[in-house]
CSV table of C-alpha atoms in Angstrom, one decimal:
chain,number,residue,atom,x,y,z
C,1,PRO,CA,101.0,9.6,-23.5
C,2,ALA,CA,104.5,10.9,-24.3
C,3,PRO,CA,107.7,7.7,-23.5
C,4,SER,CA,109.3,9.0,-19.3
C,5,THR,CA,112.6,8.5,-19.7
C,6,PRO,CA,113.2,6.9,-16.0
C,7,GLY,CA,116.7,7.2,-14.4
C,8,MET,CA,118.4,3.5,-13.7
C,9,ALA,CA,120.1,2.5,-16.8
C,10,GLY,CA,116.6,0.2,-18.5
C,11,TYR,CA,114.0,-2.8,-18.5
C,12,ILE,CA,114.2,-6.4,-18.6
C,13,ASP,CA,111.2,-6.3,-20.7
C,14,ALA,CA,109.8,-10.1,-21.1
C,15,ASP,CA,107.6,-8.8,-24.0
C,16,LEU,CA,110.6,-8.3,-26.0
C,17,LEU,CA,112.8,-11.5,-24.8
C,18,PRO,CA,111.5,-14.8,-25.0
C,19,PRO,CA,110.6,-16.3,-22.1
C,20,SER,CA,113.5,-18.7,-20.0
C,21,ASP,CA,114.2,-20.7,-16.8
C,22,ASP,CA,116.9,-19.8,-17.1
C,23,ASP,CA,117.8,-17.8,-14.0
C,24,GLY,CA,116.6,-14.3,-14.1
C,25,SER,CA,118.7,-12.1,-14.9
C,26,GLY,CA,118.3,-12.0,-19.2
C,27,SER,CA,119.6,-9.5,-20.7
C,28,GLU,CA,118.4,-5.8,-20.9
C,29,VAL,CA,116.8,-3.4,-23.5
C,30,SER,CA,117.6,0.1,-23.6
C,31,VAL,CA,114.6,2.5,-22.7
C,32,GLU,CA,113.5,3.5,-25.4
C,33,ASP,CA,112.6,-0.6,-26.9
C,34,ALA,CA,110.9,-0.6,-24.3
C,35,GLU,CA,108.7,2.5,-24.9
C,36,VAL,CA,107.5,2.5,-21.4
C,37,ARG,CA,105.1,5.3,-20.1
C,38,ARG,CA,104.1,7.0,-17.4
C,39,ARG,CA,100.5,6.5,-16.6
C,40,VAL,CA,97.9,7.5,-14.9
C,41,VAL,CA,98.3,6.4,-11.3
C,42,PRO,CA,96.5,6.5,-7.5
C,43,ASP,CA,98.0,10.0,-5.8
C,44,GLU,CA,98.6,8.4,-2.2
C,45,ALA,CA,97.1,12.0,-0.5
C,46,THR,CA,94.2,12.3,-2.3
C,47,GLY,CA,93.3,8.6,-4.1
C,48,GLU,CA,92.2,10.1,-7.7
C,49,GLY,CA,93.4,8.1,-10.7
C,50,GLY,CA,93.4,4.0,-10.8
C,51,ALA,CA,94.0,1.2,-12.7
C,52,GLY,CA,94.9,1.4,-16.5
C,53,GLY,CA,93.5,5.2,-16.1
C,54,ALA,CA,91.0,5.0,-14.3
C,55,GLY,CA,90.6,7.9,-12.6
C,56,GLY,CA,88.4,9.1,-15.2
C,57,ASP,CA,85.2,6.7,-13.8
C,58,LYS,CA,82.1,9.5,-11.9
C,59,GLU,CA,82.8,7.9,-8.8
C,60,ALA,CA,84.1,9.9,-6.4
C,61,ALA,CA,88.2,8.9,-6.1
C,62,PRO,CA,89.3,5.8,-4.6
C,63,GLU,CA,90.4,5.3,-0.3
C,64,TYR,CA,92.5,2.6,-1.8
C,65,GLY,CA,94.5,2.7,0.8
C,66,LYS,CA,91.1,2.6,3.6
C,67,PRO,CA,90.1,-1.2,4.4
C,68,GLU,CA,86.4,0.1,4.6
C,69,TRP,CA,87.4,1.7,1.0
C,70,TRP,CA,88.2,-2.7,0.6
C,71,GLU,CA,85.6,-4.3,2.3
C,72,LYS,CA,82.7,-1.8,0.4
C,73,ALA,CA,83.8,-3.2,-2.8
C,74,TYR,CA,83.5,-6.7,-1.4
C,75,ALA,CA,79.8,-6.0,-0.5
C,76,GLY,CA,79.6,-5.1,-3.9
C,77,GLU,CA,79.1,-1.3,-2.6
C,78,LEU,CA,81.1,-0.1,-5.6
C,79,SER,CA,81.8,-0.3,-8.5
C,80,ARG,CA,84.6,-2.8,-8.8
C,81,THR,CA,85.5,-1.3,-12.8
C,82,LEU,CA,87.7,1.3,-9.3
C,83,ALA,CA,89.3,-2.3,-7.7
C,84,PRO,CA,88.3,-5.2,-10.0
C,85,GLN,CA,88.9,-9.0,-9.3
C,86,GLU,CA,92.3,-9.6,-10.7
C,87,TRP,CA,93.9,-6.3,-10.9
C,88,LEU,CA,96.8,-5.4,-13.6
C,89,LEU,CA,97.7,-9.4,-14.9
C,90,SER,CA,96.5,-13.5,-15.0
C,91,TYR,CA,98.4,-15.8,-13.8
C,92,GLU,CA,98.0,-16.5,-17.8
C,93,HIS,CA,99.7,-13.2,-18.7
C,94,PHE,CA,102.0,-13.3,-16.2
C,95,ALA,CA,103.6,-16.4,-17.4
C,96,ALA,CA,103.4,-15.8,-20.5
C,97,GLN,CA,105.9,-13.3,-20.4
C,98,GLY,CA,108.4,-15.6,-18.2
C,99,TRP,CA,108.2,-15.0,-14.8
C,100,LYS,CA,107.1,-18.0,-13.4
C,101,ARG,CA,111.5,-17.9,-13.3
C,102,PHE,CA,111.0,-17.0,-10.2
C,103,LEU,CA,109.3,-18.9,-8.5
C,104,PRO,CA,111.3,-21.7,-6.8
C,105,LYS,CA,111.5,-24.3,-8.6
C,106,GLY,CA,110.2,-27.8,-8.7
C,107,GLY,CA,106.8,-26.5,-7.7
C,108,ALA,CA,108.2,-26.3,-4.3
C,109,GLY,CA,109.2,-23.5,-1.5
C,110,ARG,CA,106.8,-21.5,0.4
C,111,LEU,CA,104.4,-17.9,-1.7
C,112,ILE,CA,102.7,-15.6,0.6
C,113,ASP,CA,99.8,-13.2,-1.5
C,114,VAL,CA,100.0,-10.6,-0.1
C,115,GLY,CA,96.6,-8.6,-0.3
C,116,CYS,CA,95.4,-11.3,-2.1
C,117,GLY,CA,91.7,-9.5,-2.5
C,118,ASP,CA,89.2,-12.4,-4.4
C,119,ALA,CA,91.4,-12.9,-7.3
C,120,GLU,CA,91.6,-16.6,-9.1
C,121,PHE,CA,95.8,-15.8,-9.4
C,122,MET,CA,97.2,-18.1,-6.4
C,123,ARG,CA,94.1,-20.4,-7.4
C,124,ASP,CA,96.2,-20.9,-10.8
C,125,VAL,CA,99.0,-20.6,-8.9
C,126,TYR,CA,98.8,-23.7,-7.1
C,127,ASP,CA,97.1,-25.5,-10.2
C,128,ASP,CA,100.6,-25.4,-12.2
C,129,GLY,CA,102.2,-27.1,-9.1
C,130,TRP,CA,102.8,-24.7,-6.0
C,131,LYS,CA,101.3,-26.1,-3.3
C,132,ASP,CA,102.3,-24.9,-0.5
C,133,ILE,CA,100.4,-21.2,-0.7
C,134,THR,CA,99.2,-18.7,1.9
C,135,CYS,CA,96.7,-15.4,1.4
C,136,ILE,CA,96.1,-12.4,3.1
C,137,ASP,CA,94.4,-10.3,3.3
C,138,ILE,CA,92.9,-7.8,6.1
C,139,VAL,CA,88.9,-8.1,4.9
C,140,ASP,CA,87.7,-10.4,6.8
C,141,SER,CA,84.1,-11.6,3.9
C,142,VAL,CA,86.2,-12.1,0.8
C,143,VAL,CA,89.1,-13.7,3.3
C,144,GLN,CA,86.4,-16.1,4.1
C,145,LYS,CA,84.9,-16.6,0.4
C,146,MET,CA,88.3,-17.7,-1.2
C,147,ARG,CA,88.2,-20.5,1.6
C,148,ARG,CA,85.4,-22.2,0.6
C,149,GLU,CA,85.6,-21.3,-2.6
C,150,ASN,CA,89.2,-23.4,-2.4
C,151,VAL,CA,87.9,-26.0,-0.6
C,152,GLY,CA,89.2,-28.3,-2.3
C,153,ARG,CA,92.4,-26.9,-2.5
C,154,PRO,CA,94.4,-28.7,0.7
C,155,GLY,CA,97.9,-25.8,1.4
C,156,LEU,CA,96.8,-23.6,-0.2
C,157,GLU,CA,95.7,-21.4,3.0
C,158,TYR,CA,93.5,-17.7,3.3
C,159,ALA,CA,94.2,-15.4,6.3
C,160,THR,CA,93.1,-12.3,7.3
C,161,MET,CA,95.6,-9.8,8.0
C,162,ASP,CA,96.9,-6.7,7.9
C,163,ALA,CA,99.8,-6.7,5.6
C,164,ARG,CA,101.9,-4.5,7.9
C,165,ASP,CA,102.0,-6.1,11.4
C,166,LEU,CA,102.4,-10.0,9.2
C,167,GLN,CA,101.5,-12.7,12.6
C,168,PHE,CA,104.7,-15.3,11.3
C,169,GLU,CA,107.8,-15.8,12.6
C,170,ASP,CA,111.2,-14.3,10.8
C,171,ARG,CA,112.7,-16.3,7.7
C,172,THR,CA,108.9,-18.2,6.9
C,173,PHE,CA,108.7,-17.8,2.7
C,174,ASP,CA,110.3,-18.3,0.4
C,175,VAL,CA,108.2,-15.3,-1.7
C,176,VAL,CA,106.4,-12.7,-0.9
C,177,PHE,CA,103.9,-11.9,-3.7
C,178,ASP,CA,102.3,-8.5,-4.1
C,179,LYS,CA,99.8,-7.0,-7.3
C,180,SER,CA,99.1,-3.7,-6.2
C,181,THR,CA,99.2,-3.7,-2.6
C,182,LEU,CA,102.1,-1.4,-2.2
C,183,ASP,CA,100.0,0.7,-4.9
C,184,ALA,CA,97.6,0.6,-2.8
C,185,LEU,CA,99.4,0.7,0.8
C,186,LYS,CA,101.5,4.1,-1.1
C,187,CYS,CA,97.8,6.5,-1.0
C,188,ASP,CA,97.7,5.9,2.9
C,189,GLY,CA,101.5,7.5,2.8
C,190,LYS,CA,105.2,6.2,3.0
C,191,GLU,CA,104.6,5.8,6.7
C,192,SER,CA,102.3,2.0,5.8
C,193,VAL,CA,104.2,1.5,2.3
C,194,GLY,CA,107.5,1.5,5.7
C,195,ARG,CA,105.6,-0.1,8.1
C,196,PHE,CA,104.8,-3.1,4.9
C,197,SER,CA,108.5,-3.1,3.5
C,198,ARG,CA,110.4,-3.6,6.8
C,199,GLU,CA,107.9,-6.6,7.5
C,200,VAL,CA,108.1,-8.3,3.5
C,201,HIS,CA,112.0,-8.4,4.5
C,202,ARG,CA,111.2,-9.5,7.7
C,203,VAL,CA,109.4,-12.1,7.0
C,204,LEU,CA,111.9,-13.9,3.6
C,205,LYS,CA,114.0,-16.3,4.2
C,206,ASP,CA,116.8,-15.4,3.1
C,207,ASP,CA,118.0,-14.3,-0.3
C,208,GLY,CA,114.1,-14.5,-0.9
C,209,LYS,CA,112.2,-12.5,-3.6
C,210,TRP,CA,109.1,-10.3,-3.5
C,211,LEU,CA,107.7,-10.1,-6.2
C,212,CYS,CA,105.7,-6.9,-6.7
C,213,VAL,CA,103.3,-6.6,-9.5
C,214,THR,CA,102.5,-2.6,-9.0
C,215,LEU,CA,102.0,0.2,-11.5
C,216,HIS,CA,104.6,2.6,-10.0
C,217,GLU,CA,107.9,2.9,-12.2
C,218,PRO,CA,110.7,1.0,-10.7
C,219,GLU,CA,112.7,4.9,-9.5
C,220,VAL,CA,109.4,5.1,-7.0
C,221,VAL,CA,109.2,0.9,-6.1
C,222,ALA,CA,113.2,1.7,-5.0
C,223,ALA,CA,112.0,4.5,-2.7
C,224,LEU,CA,109.3,3.7,-0.7
C,225,ILE,CA,110.5,0.2,0.4
C,226,ALA,CA,114.1,1.7,1.1
C,227,THR,CA,113.5,2.5,4.1
C,228,THR,CA,113.4,-1.9,7.0
C,229,SER,CA,114.3,-0.6,10.0
C,230,LYS,CA,117.5,-1.6,10.4
C,231,PRO,CA,121.0,-0.7,8.5
C,232,GLU,CA,122.0,-4.3,7.5
C,233,ARG,CA,118.4,-4.8,5.6
C,234,HIS,CA,118.3,-3.7,2.2
C,235,TRP,CA,116.5,-5.6,-1.1
C,236,ASN,CA,118.7,-5.9,-4.5
C,237,LEU,CA,116.0,-4.5,-7.3
C,238,ARG,CA,115.8,-5.7,-10.5
C,239,SER,CA,112.9,-4.6,-13.2
C,240,PHE,CA,110.5,-5.7,-15.7
C,241,VAL,CA,107.5,-4.7,-17.9
C,242,CYS,CA,105.2,-5.3,-20.3
C,243,GLU,CA,102.3,-4.9,-22.6
C,244,HIS,CA,99.8,-4.3,-19.6
C,245,GLU,CA,97.4,-6.5,-20.1
C,246,LEU,CA,93.2,-5.2,-20.8
C,247,MET,CA,94.8,-1.8,-21.7
C,248,GLU,CA,96.6,-1.2,-25.1
C,249,GLY,CA,99.7,1.7,-25.0
C,250,ASP,CA,99.4,0.7,-20.9
C,251,TYR,CA,102.2,-1.5,-18.6
C,252,THR,CA,102.9,-3.6,-15.5
C,253,TYR,CA,105.7,-3.8,-13.9
C,254,LEU,CA,107.1,-6.1,-11.7
C,255,ILE,CA,109.7,-5.9,-9.0
C,256,VAL,CA,112.0,-8.3,-7.9
C,257,ALA,CA,113.3,-7.1,-4.3
C,258,THR,CA,116.4,-9.9,-3.1
C,259,LYS,CA,116.3,-9.6,0.6
C,260,LYS,CA,119.7,-9.3,1.6
C,261,VAL,CA,121.7,-9.3,4.8
C,262,ASP,CA,125.0,-7.9,5.9
C,263,ALA,CA,126.2,-10.2,8.0
C,264,ALA,CA,128.7,-6.7,10.0
C,265,LYS,CA,126.6,-4.8,10.6
C,266,ALA,CA,123.9,-7.0,11.8
C,267,SER,CA,126.5,-7.6,15.0
C,268,SER,CA,127.5,-4.0,14.4
C,269,SER,CA,124.0,-3.3,15.6
C,270,GLU,CA,123.4,-7.0,17.7
C,271,GLU,CA,126.2,-5.0,20.0
C,272,LYS,CA,124.8,-2.0,19.9
C,273,ALA,CA,122.0,-3.0,21.4
C,274,ASP,CA,123.6,-5.4,23.7
C,275,ALA,CA,126.1,-2.1,25.1
């Protein structure tokens, strides 16, 4: 495919930069240098397309936005070609980009993986030093499977939960990790993604980070997650790109969304609510 020309000034391409332990500011490279390209992604109306161009599969279009579809996939009733175990990238590939610097330093902090599926990503994060991790998925059978497989890892917890209705108190987590959950919810429409964004913002601590690994270009993600339900809530976004781990010529994005709250607007909203 031909290189795209996104509206943003550029992307920080960790594949072109050495891994760093700094604060993640990095150095920008141009869109042309990064050779950022569009790819086939799931369409929110039809579900057509798929990860890494999987839309060419002869099977029926995957309904990524439907929990019932995922239940069938995890039960082995559907081909895992359209729902690979380790979607987009492994922890090894994530770490090779220098992206571990977005996790709390020294293994500290609380992490949650929303839409974990049966991926081994968070198991590897745990084994690399982060010991307070919660993984959720809407499909109970896969949650039970992962709980059994990780019984020897205290602090790596699994729970059945909808990412759009998180059963946690406000400001609970330092990092929310999402590997294509946003992509799947996009197939269910903007309302689903909006609910997801609001919940992620709510459960993050102030200045906490949403690490969104996605098929979609940053401009698309920025528009999708703009709704946080309250005017004082917003995101500061940085965008990174690397080559897809398995698909030559394809790319995976990391959107680092930092939670921000405008105190003045928050105070104004509270005053209006009390009036």
